[in-house]
Coordinates of C-alpha atoms in Angstrom, one line a residue:
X1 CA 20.0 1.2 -23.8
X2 CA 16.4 1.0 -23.6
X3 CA 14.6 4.6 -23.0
X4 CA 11.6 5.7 -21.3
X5 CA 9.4 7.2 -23.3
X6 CA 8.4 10.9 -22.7
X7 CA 5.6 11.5 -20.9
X8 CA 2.5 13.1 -22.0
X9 CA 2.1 16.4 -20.8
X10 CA -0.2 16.7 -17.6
X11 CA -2.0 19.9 -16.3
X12 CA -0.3 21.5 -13.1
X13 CA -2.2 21.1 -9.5
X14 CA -4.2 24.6 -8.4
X15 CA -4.2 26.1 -4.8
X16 CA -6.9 24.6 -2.7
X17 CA -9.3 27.8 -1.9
X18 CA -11.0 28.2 1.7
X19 CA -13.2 30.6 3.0
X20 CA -12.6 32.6 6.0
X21 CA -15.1 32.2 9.2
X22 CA -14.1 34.2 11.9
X23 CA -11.9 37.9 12.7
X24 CA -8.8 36.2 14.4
X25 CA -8.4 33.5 11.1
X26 CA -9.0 36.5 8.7
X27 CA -5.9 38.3 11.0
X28 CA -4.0 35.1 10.4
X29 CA -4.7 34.7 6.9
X30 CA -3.1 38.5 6.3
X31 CA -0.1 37.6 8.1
X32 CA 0.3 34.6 6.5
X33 CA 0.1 36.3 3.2
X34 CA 3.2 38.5 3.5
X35 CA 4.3 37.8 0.2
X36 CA 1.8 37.4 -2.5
X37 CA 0.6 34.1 -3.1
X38 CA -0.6 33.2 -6.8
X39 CA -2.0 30.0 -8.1
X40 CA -0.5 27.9 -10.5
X41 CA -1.0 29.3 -13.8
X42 CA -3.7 27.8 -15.7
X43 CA -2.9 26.0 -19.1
X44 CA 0.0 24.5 -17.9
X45 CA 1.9 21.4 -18.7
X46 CA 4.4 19.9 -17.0
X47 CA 7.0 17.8 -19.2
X48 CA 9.0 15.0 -18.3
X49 CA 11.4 13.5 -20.8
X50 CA 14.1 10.4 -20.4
X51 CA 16.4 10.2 -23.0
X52 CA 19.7 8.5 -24.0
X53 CA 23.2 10.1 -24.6
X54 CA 26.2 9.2 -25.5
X55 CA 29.0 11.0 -23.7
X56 CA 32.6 10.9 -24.1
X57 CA 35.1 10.6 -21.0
X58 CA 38.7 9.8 -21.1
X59 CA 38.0 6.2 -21.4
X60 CA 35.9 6.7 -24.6
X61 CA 32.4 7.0 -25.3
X62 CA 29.7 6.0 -22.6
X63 CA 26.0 5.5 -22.8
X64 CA 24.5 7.9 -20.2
X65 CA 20.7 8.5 -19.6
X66 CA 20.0 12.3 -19.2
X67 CA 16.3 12.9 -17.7
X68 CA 14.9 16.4 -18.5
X69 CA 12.2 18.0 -16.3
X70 CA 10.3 21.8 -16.9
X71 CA 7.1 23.2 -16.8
X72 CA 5.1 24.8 -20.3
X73 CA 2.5 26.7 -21.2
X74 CA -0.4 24.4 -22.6
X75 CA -0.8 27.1 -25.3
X76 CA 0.6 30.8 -26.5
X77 CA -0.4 33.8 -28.7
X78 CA 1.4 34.2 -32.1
X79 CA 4.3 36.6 -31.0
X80 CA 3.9 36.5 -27.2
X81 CA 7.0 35.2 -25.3
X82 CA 7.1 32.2 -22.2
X83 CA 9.8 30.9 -20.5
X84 CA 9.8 27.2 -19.6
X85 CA 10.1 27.0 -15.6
X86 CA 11.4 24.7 -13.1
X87 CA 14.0 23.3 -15.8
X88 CA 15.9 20.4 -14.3
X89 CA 18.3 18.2 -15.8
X90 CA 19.5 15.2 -14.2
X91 CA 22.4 13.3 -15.6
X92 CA 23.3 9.7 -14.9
X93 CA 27.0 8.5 -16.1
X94 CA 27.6 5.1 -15.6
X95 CA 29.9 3.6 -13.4
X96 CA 33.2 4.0 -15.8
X97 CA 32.7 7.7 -15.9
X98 CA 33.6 7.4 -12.3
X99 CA 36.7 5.5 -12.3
X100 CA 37.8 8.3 -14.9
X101 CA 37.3 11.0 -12.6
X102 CA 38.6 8.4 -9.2
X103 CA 41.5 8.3 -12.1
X104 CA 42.1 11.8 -12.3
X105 CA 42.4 12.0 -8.1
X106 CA 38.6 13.1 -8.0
X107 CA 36.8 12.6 -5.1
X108 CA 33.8 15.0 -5.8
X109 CA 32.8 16.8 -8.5
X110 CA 30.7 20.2 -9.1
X111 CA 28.6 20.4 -12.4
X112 CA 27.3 22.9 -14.8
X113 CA 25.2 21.7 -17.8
X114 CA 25.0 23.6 -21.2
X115 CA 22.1 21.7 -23.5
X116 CA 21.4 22.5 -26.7
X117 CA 17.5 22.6 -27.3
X118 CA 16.0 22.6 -30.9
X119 CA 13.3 25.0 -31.3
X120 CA 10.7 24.8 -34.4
X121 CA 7.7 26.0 -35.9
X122 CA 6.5 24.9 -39.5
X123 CA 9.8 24.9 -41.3
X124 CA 11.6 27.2 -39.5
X125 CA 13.6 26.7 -36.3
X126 CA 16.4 27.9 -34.1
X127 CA 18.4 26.9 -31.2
X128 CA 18.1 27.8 -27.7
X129 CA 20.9 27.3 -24.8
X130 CA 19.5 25.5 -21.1
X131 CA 22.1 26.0 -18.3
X132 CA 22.1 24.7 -15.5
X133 CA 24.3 24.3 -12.0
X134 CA 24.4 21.8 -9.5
X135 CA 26.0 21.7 -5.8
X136 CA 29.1 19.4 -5.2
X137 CA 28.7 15.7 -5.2
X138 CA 31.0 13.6 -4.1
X139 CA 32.0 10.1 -6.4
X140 CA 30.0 7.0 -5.4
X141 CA 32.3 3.8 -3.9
X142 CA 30.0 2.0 -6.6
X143 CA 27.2 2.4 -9.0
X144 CA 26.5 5.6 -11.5
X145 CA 27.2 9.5 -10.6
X146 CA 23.8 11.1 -11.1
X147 CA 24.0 14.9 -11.3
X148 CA 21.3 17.0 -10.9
X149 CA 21.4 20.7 -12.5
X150 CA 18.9 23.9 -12.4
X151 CA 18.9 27.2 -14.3
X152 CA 17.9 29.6 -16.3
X153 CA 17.0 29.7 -20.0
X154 CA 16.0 32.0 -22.7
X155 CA 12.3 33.1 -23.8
X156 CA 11.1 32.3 -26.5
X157 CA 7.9 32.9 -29.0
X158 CA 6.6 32.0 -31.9
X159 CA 6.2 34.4 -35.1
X160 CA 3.1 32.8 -36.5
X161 CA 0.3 30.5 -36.1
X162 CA 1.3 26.4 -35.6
X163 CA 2.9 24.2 -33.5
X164 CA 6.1 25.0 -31.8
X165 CA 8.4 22.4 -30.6
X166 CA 11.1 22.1 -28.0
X167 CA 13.6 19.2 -28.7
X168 CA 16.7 18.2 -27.2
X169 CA 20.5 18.0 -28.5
X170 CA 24.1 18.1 -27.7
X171 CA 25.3 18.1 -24.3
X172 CA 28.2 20.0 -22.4
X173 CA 29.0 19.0 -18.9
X174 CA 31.8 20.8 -17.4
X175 CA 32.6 19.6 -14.5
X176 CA 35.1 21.2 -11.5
X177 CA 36.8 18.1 -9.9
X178 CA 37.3 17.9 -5.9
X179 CA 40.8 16.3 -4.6
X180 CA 40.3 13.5 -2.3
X181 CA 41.7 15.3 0.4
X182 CA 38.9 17.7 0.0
X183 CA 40.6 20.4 -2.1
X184 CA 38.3 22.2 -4.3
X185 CA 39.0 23.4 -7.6
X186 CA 38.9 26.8 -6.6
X187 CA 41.6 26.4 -4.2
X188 CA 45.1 27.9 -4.2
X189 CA 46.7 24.7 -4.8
X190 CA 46.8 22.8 -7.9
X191 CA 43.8 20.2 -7.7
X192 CA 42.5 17.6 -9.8
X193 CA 41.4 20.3 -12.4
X194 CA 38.8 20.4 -14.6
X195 CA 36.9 18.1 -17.1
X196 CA 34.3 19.1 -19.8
X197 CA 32.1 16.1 -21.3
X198 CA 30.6 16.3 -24.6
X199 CA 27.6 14.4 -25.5
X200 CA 25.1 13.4 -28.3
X201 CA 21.5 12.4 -28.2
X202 CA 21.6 8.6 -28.7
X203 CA 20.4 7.3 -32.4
X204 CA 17.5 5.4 -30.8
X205 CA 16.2 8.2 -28.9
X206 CA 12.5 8.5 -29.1
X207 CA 11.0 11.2 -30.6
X208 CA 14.3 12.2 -31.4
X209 CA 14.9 14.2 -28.4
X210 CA 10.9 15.8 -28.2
X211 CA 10.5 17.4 -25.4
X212 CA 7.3 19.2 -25.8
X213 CA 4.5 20.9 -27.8
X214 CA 3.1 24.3 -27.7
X215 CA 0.7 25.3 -29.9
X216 CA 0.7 28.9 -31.2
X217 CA -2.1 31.4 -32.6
X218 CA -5.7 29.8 -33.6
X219 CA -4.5 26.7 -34.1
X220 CA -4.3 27.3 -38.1
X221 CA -0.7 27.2 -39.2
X222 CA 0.8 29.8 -41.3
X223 CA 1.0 28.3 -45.2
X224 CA 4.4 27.3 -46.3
X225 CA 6.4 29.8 -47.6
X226 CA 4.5 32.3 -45.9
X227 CA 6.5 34.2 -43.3
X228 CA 4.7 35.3 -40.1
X229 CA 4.8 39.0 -38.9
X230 CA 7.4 39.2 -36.0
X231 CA 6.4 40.7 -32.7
X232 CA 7.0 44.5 -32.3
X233 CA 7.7 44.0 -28.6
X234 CA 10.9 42.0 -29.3
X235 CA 14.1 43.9 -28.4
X236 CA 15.7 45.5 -31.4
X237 CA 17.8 43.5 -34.0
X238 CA 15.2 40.6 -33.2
X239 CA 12.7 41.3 -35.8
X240 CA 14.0 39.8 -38.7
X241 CA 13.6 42.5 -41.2
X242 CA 16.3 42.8 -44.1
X243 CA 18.1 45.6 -44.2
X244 CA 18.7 47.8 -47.0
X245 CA 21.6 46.1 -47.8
X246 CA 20.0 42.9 -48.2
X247 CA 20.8 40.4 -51.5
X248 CA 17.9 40.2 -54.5
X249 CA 19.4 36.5 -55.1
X250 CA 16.5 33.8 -54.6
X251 CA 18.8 32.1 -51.8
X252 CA 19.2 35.0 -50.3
X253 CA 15.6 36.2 -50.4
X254 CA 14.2 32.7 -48.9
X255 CA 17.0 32.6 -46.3
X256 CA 16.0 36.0 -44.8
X257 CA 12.1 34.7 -45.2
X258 CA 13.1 31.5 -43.1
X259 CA 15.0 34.0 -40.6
X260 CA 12.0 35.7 -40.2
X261 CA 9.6 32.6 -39.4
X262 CA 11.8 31.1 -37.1
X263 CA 11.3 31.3 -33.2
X264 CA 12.9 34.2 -31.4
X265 CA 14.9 32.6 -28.9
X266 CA 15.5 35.7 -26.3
X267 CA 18.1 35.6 -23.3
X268 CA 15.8 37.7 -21.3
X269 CA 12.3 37.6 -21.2
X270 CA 10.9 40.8 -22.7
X271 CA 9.2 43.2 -20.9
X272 CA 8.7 47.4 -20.4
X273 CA 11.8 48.6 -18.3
X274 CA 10.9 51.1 -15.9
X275 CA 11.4 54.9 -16.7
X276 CA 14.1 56.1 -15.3
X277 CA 11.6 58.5 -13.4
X278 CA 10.8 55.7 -11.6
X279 CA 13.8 54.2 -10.7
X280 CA 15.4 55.0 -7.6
X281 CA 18.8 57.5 -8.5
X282 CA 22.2 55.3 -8.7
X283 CA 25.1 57.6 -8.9
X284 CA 28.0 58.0 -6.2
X285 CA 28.1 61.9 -4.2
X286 CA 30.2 63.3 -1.8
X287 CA 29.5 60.7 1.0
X288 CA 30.4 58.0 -1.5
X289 CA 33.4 59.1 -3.7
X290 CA 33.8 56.9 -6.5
X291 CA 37.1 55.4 -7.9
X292 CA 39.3 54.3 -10.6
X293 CA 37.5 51.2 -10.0
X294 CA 34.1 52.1 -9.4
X295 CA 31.0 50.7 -11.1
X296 CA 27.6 51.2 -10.5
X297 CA 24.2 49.0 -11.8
X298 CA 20.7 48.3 -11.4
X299 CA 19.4 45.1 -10.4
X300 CA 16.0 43.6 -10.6
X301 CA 14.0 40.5 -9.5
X302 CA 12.0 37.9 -8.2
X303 CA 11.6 36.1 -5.0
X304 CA 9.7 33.1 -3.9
X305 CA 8.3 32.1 -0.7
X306 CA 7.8 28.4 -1.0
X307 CA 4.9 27.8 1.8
X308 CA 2.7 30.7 0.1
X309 CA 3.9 29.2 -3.8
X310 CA 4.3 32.8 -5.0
X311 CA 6.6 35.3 -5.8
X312 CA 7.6 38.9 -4.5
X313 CA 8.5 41.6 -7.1
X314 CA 11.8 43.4 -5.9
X315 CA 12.1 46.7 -8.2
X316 CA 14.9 47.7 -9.9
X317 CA 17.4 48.9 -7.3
X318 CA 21.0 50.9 -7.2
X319 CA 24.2 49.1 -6.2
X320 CA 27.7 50.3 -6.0
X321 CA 30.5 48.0 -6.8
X322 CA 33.8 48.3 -6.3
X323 CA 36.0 46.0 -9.0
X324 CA 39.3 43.8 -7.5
X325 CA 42.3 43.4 -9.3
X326 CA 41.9 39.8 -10.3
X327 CA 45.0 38.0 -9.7
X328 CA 46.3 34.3 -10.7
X329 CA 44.3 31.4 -9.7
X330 CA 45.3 27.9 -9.3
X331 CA 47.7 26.3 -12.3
X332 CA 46.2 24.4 -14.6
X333 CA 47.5 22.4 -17.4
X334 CA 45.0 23.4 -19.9
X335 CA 43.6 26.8 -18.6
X336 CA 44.4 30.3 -17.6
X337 CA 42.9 31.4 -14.3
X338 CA 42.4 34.6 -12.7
X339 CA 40.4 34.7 -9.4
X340 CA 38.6 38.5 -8.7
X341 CA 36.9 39.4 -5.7
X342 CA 34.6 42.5 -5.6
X343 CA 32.6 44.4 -3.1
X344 CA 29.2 45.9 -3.5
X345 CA 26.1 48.2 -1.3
X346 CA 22.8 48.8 -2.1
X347 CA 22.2 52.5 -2.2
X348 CA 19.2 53.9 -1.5
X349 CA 19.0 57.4 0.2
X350 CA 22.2 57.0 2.2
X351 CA 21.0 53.4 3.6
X352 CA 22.4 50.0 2.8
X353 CA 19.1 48.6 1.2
X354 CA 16.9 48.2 -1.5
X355 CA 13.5 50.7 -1.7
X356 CA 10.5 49.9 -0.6
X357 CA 8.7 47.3 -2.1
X358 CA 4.7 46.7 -2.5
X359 CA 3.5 42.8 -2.7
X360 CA -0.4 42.6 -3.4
X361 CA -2.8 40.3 -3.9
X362 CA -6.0 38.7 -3.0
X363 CA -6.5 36.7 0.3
X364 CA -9.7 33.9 -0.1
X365 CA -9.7 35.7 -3.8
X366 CA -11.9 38.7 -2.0
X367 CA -9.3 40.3 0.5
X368 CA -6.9 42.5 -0.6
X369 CA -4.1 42.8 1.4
X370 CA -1.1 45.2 0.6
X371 CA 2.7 44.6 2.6
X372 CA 5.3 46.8 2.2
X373 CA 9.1 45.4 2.7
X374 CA 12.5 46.1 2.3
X375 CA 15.8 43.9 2.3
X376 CA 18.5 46.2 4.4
X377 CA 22.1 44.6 4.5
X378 CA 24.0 44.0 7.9
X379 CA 27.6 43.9 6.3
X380 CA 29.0 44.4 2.8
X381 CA 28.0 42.1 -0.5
X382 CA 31.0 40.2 -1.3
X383 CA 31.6 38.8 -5.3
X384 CA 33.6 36.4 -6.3
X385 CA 35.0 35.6 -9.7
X386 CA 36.8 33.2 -11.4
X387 CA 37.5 33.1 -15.1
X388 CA 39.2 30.4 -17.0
X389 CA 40.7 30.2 -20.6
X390 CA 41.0 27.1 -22.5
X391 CA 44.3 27.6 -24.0
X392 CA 43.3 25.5 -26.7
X393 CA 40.2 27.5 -28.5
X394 CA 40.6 30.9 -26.2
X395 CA 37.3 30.7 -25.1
X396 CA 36.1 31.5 -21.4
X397 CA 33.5 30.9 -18.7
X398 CA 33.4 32.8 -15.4
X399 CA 31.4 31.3 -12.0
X400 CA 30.4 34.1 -10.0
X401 CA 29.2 33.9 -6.0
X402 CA 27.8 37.1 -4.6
X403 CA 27.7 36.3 -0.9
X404 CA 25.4 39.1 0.2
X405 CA 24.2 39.5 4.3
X406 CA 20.3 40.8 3.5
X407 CA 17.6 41.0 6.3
X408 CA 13.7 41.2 5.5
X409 CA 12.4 44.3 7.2
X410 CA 8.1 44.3 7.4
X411 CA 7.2 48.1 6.9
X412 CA 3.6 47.9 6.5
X413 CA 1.4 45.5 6.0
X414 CA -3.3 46.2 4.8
X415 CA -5.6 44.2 5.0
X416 CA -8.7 46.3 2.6
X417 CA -7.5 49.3 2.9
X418 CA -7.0 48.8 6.9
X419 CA -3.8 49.1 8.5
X420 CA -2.3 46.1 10.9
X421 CA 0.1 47.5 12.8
X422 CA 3.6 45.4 13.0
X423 CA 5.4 47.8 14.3
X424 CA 8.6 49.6 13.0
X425 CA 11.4 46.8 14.4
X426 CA 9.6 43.9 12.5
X427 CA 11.9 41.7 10.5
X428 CA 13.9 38.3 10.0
X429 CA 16.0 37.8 13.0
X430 CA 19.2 37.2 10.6
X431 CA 20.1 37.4 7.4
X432 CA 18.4 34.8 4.8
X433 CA 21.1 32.2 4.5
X434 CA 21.8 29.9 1.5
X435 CA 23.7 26.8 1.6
X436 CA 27.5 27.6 0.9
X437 CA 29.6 25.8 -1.6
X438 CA 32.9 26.8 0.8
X439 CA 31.6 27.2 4.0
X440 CA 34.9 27.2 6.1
X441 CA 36.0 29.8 4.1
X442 CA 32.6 31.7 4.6
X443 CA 31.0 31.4 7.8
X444 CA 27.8 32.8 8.9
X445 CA 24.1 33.9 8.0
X446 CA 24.2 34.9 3.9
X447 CA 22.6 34.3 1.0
X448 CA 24.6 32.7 -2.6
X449 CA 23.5 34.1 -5.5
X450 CA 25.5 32.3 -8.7
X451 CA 26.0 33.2 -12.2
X452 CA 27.7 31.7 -15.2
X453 CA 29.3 33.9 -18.1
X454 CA 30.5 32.6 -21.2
X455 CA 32.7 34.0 -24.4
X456 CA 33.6 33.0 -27.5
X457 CA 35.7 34.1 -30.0
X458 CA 33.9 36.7 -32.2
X459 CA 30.5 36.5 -30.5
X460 CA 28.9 38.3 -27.8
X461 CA 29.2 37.0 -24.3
X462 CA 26.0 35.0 -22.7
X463 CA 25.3 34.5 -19.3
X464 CA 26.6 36.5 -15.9
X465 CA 29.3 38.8 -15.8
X466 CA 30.0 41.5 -13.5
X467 CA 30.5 44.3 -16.0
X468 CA 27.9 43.0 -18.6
X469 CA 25.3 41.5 -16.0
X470 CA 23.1 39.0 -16.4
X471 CA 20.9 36.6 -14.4
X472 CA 21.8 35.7 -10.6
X473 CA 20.3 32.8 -9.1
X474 CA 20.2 31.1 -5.5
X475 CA 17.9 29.5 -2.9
X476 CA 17.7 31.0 0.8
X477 CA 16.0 29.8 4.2
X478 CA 13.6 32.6 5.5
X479 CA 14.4 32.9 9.2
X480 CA 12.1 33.3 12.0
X481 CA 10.8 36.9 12.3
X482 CA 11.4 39.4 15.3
X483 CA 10.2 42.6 16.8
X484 CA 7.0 41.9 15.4
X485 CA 3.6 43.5 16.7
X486 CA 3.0 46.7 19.3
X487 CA 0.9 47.0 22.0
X488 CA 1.9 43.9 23.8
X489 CA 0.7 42.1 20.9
X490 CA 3.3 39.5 19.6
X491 CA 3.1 38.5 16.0
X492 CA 6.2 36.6 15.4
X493 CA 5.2 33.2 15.7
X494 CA 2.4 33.9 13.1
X495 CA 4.7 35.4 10.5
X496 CA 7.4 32.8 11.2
X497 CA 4.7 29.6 11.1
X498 CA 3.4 31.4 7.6
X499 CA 6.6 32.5 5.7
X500 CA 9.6 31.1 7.4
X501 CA 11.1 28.1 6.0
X502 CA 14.1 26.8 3.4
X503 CA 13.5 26.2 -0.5
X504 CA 13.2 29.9 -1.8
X505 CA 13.9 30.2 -5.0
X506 CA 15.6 33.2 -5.8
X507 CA 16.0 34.9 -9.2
X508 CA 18.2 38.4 -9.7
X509 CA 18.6 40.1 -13.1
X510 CA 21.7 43.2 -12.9
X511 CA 22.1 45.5 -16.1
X512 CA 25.4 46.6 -17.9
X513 CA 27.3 48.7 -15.2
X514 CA 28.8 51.8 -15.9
X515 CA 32.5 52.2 -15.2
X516 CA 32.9 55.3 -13.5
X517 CA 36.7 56.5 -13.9
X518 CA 36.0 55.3 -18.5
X519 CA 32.2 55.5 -18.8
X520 CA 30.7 55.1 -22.3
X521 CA 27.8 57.2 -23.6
X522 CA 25.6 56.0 -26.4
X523 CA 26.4 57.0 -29.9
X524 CA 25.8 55.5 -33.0
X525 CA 28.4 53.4 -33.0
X526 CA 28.4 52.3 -29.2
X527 CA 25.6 50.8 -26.8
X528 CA 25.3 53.2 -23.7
X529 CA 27.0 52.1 -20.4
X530 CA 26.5 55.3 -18.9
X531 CA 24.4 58.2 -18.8
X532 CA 25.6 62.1 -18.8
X533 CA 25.7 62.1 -15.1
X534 CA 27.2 59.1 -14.9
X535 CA 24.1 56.8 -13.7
X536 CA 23.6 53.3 -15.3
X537 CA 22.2 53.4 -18.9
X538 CA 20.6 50.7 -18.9
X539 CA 17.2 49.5 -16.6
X540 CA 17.2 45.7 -16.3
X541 CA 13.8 44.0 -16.5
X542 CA 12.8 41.0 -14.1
X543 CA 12.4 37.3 -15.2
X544 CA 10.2 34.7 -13.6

């Protein structure tokens, strides 16, 4: 199969600037601004790479043509972390793939992507993981099945000065199959099952798999042999250094030299949690008793408002989860299945909603303007869990769905230190809605956040999972705004024009939770869960 070559890398499109002429657009302007809008970063590239695969179905191996999309940094500091944005990998599997899953009574599929991405810099490397999800698709009647996957993926940064280089490698596709009489894998009936697809970057792939360049430091790289000093603001056990056990043998001593060049790869970007002076309190009282089966967390985060291209900051707040029983799933020939469903609240002085949130910035780059907002829930946050065991290797992933009802209530909102009044009833007339994967079972206005956790065997778990936490992602329609205005003066139609719309990207990050009825308090051989008056221990810090 012939391949595309990768693109060169090309700078990202800034904001067009205007200039404000009269009172009434200025008014506008403010209200259009609700949530901070920011330019593109500058120094930007964005990367797209099409590359061949080899994948193996039931039928045997298959050439495939996997097209990867994301957005870097044109350059970085020596130690400072990035996270490559707006990943997207798009899979195309030829038209035998499909008969294989037509084969297996598939009508539809739902995909999750797991690709193995090279990192380097000099002579030292390491490996990062890219996940992504898709929404069902059903099988074509003819042709390829192209699926399309976003997601999440780990920080990285470089120790020293030179090059660093993301390339791509292996491929997992695991795909939940759909029955043609529209039974979903997730259903109480037996199914189609599931199917996971490995594949390899084709021998003829250009580049071998390159999928971009960023340089690091001055632009000098560090001399061979000569390790780079790690970052201090890494999290712990990331530095690199030996311990005091380490090995005087040569191969030891050159190993842990290579450890410490090589790229930190980090599942969350870094970044200062908050004190927990400055963290709302997240414990249960005597208006909300806790349980045997009680847990409590933090959660953090980002939202976007697509119209204004930026992002809202949404500060760490408390929620109170109450863990189901999980019980047997559908029967599957090669895994064990147990379906959980949980229930959460936010908790914030007795109310059912996050605290008060600031989003500033500059309007026409001269005009600062100030909104304060909250996101208050109408009914209670439902999560749903599903964890499989491959009975062959033991290992296990878990999809989570929180399905969470969530209004966007306008407190305040400045324009240079002045006040505009938008009353105290301002806010979305429903809930911001996502696009449900089981709608019939899940009627009405909410929005889907998803997570993926997965285990292996001796190591530690990656991804979401309800008691470890992890990163929640979704997209949500802004509804039109309400209640907006006093004085006989209606501002709804302004706020809806400016903010309402689909295509909001949506990015959550919980912490460990701390069991209530068996909490766990740091020592020196345990990681706290809890602290001494049973709160979470641990502060979660936002990703872009």
């Amino acid at each position: 199969m012939k391949a595309k070559p990768a693109a060169a890398p090309r700078p990202s499109r800034t904001r067009a600037r205007a200039r404000a002429r009269t009172t009434s657009i200025a008014a506008f302007v403010v209200l259009a601004a609700l949530v901070p809008t920011t330019a593109s970063a500058s120094g930007t590239q964005q990367v797209e790479a099409e590359l061949p695969y080899v994948c193996t179905l039931p039928s045997g191996p298959l050439p495939a043509t996997v097209r990867v999309s994301a957005e870097f940094p044109e350059r970085a500091s020596a130690g400072e972390a990035f996270t490559p944005s707006g990943v997207t990998t798009t899979v195309e599997l030829p038209d035998q793939a499909v008969a294989d899953l037509a084969a297996r009574d598939a009508a539809g599929v739902r995909a999750a992507t797991r690709l193995g991405v090279g990192v380097a810099q000099n002579a030292a490397t390491a490996t990062a993981t890219w996940r992504g999800s898709a929404e069902p698709v059903a099988l074509p009647e003819s042709g390829p099945l192209t699926l399309v996957t976003k997601g999440d993926v780990p920080s990285v940064a470089g120790r020293g000065d030179g090059d660093l280089t993301f390339s791509a490698g292996a491929l997992a596709i695991d795909l939940a199959l759909e029955a043609a009489d529209g039974t979903a894998a997730d259903a109480a009936t037996a199914g189609p099952g599931s199917l996971t697809v490995d594949c390899a970057l084709a021998e003829d792939a250009p580049g071998q798999g390159l999928l971009a360049t960023v340089p690091v430091g001055t632009g000098t790289a560090a001399p061979s042999g000569s390790p780079s000093s790690p970052s201090p603001s890494g999290p712990a056990g990331t530095s690199g250094a030996p311990d005091d056990g380490q090995s005087d043998a040569p191969g030891d001593r050159e190993a842990e030299r290579q450890s410490e060049r090589s790229p930190k790869v980090l599942e969350n970007t870094p970044g200062t949690a908050a004190d927990r002076d400055e963290v709302p309190p997240c414990r249960y009282d005597e208006q909300h008793p806790p349980t045997d089966v009680s847990l409590n967390a933090y959660v953090t985060g980002y939202a976007n408002v697509k119209k204004m291209k930026g992002a809202a900051y949404l500060p760490p707040s408390c929620v109170l989860i109450e863990q189901g029983i999980p019980v047997p799933g559908p029967p599957d020939p090669d895994y064990l299945i147990f379906d959980t469903v949980s229930y959460a609240n936010f908790h914030y002085q007795e109310r059912r909603q996050t605290p008060p949130f600031e989003a500033t910035f500059l309007s026409f780059d001269f005009a600062p303007v100030k909104a304060t907002m909250v996101l208050e829930q109408t009914d209670t946050m439902r999560i749903d869990s599903r964890m499989k065991m491959s009975m062959t290797d033991f290992s296990t992933t878990t999809d989570t769905y929180v399905r969470a009802p969530l209004v966007l209530h306008v407190l305040d909102l400045e324009v240079n230190g002045t006040p505009l009044d938008v009353g105290s009833e301002c806010r979305t007339e429903t809930s911001l809605t996502s696009e449900d994967p089981d709608p019939a079972n899940f009627p009405g206005d909410h929005l889907v956040l998803y997570g993926r956790g997965e285990l292996l065997i001796g190591q530690p778990a990656t991804g979401y999972l309800l008691l470890s936490g992890g990163v929640l992602s979704g997209e949500a329609t802004i509804p039109a705004f309400t209640g907006c205005g006093t004085d006989g003066e209606d501002l709804d139609r302004l706020l809806t024009a400016s903010v309402s719309g689909p295509g909001n990207l949506i990015k959550q990050v919980q912490g460990q939770t701390c069991a209530i009825a068996a909490p766990v308090f740091p020592s020196p051989t345990n990681e706290g869960q809890c602290t001494e008056d049973l709160q979470p221990y641990e502060i979660p810090v936002a990703e872009h």
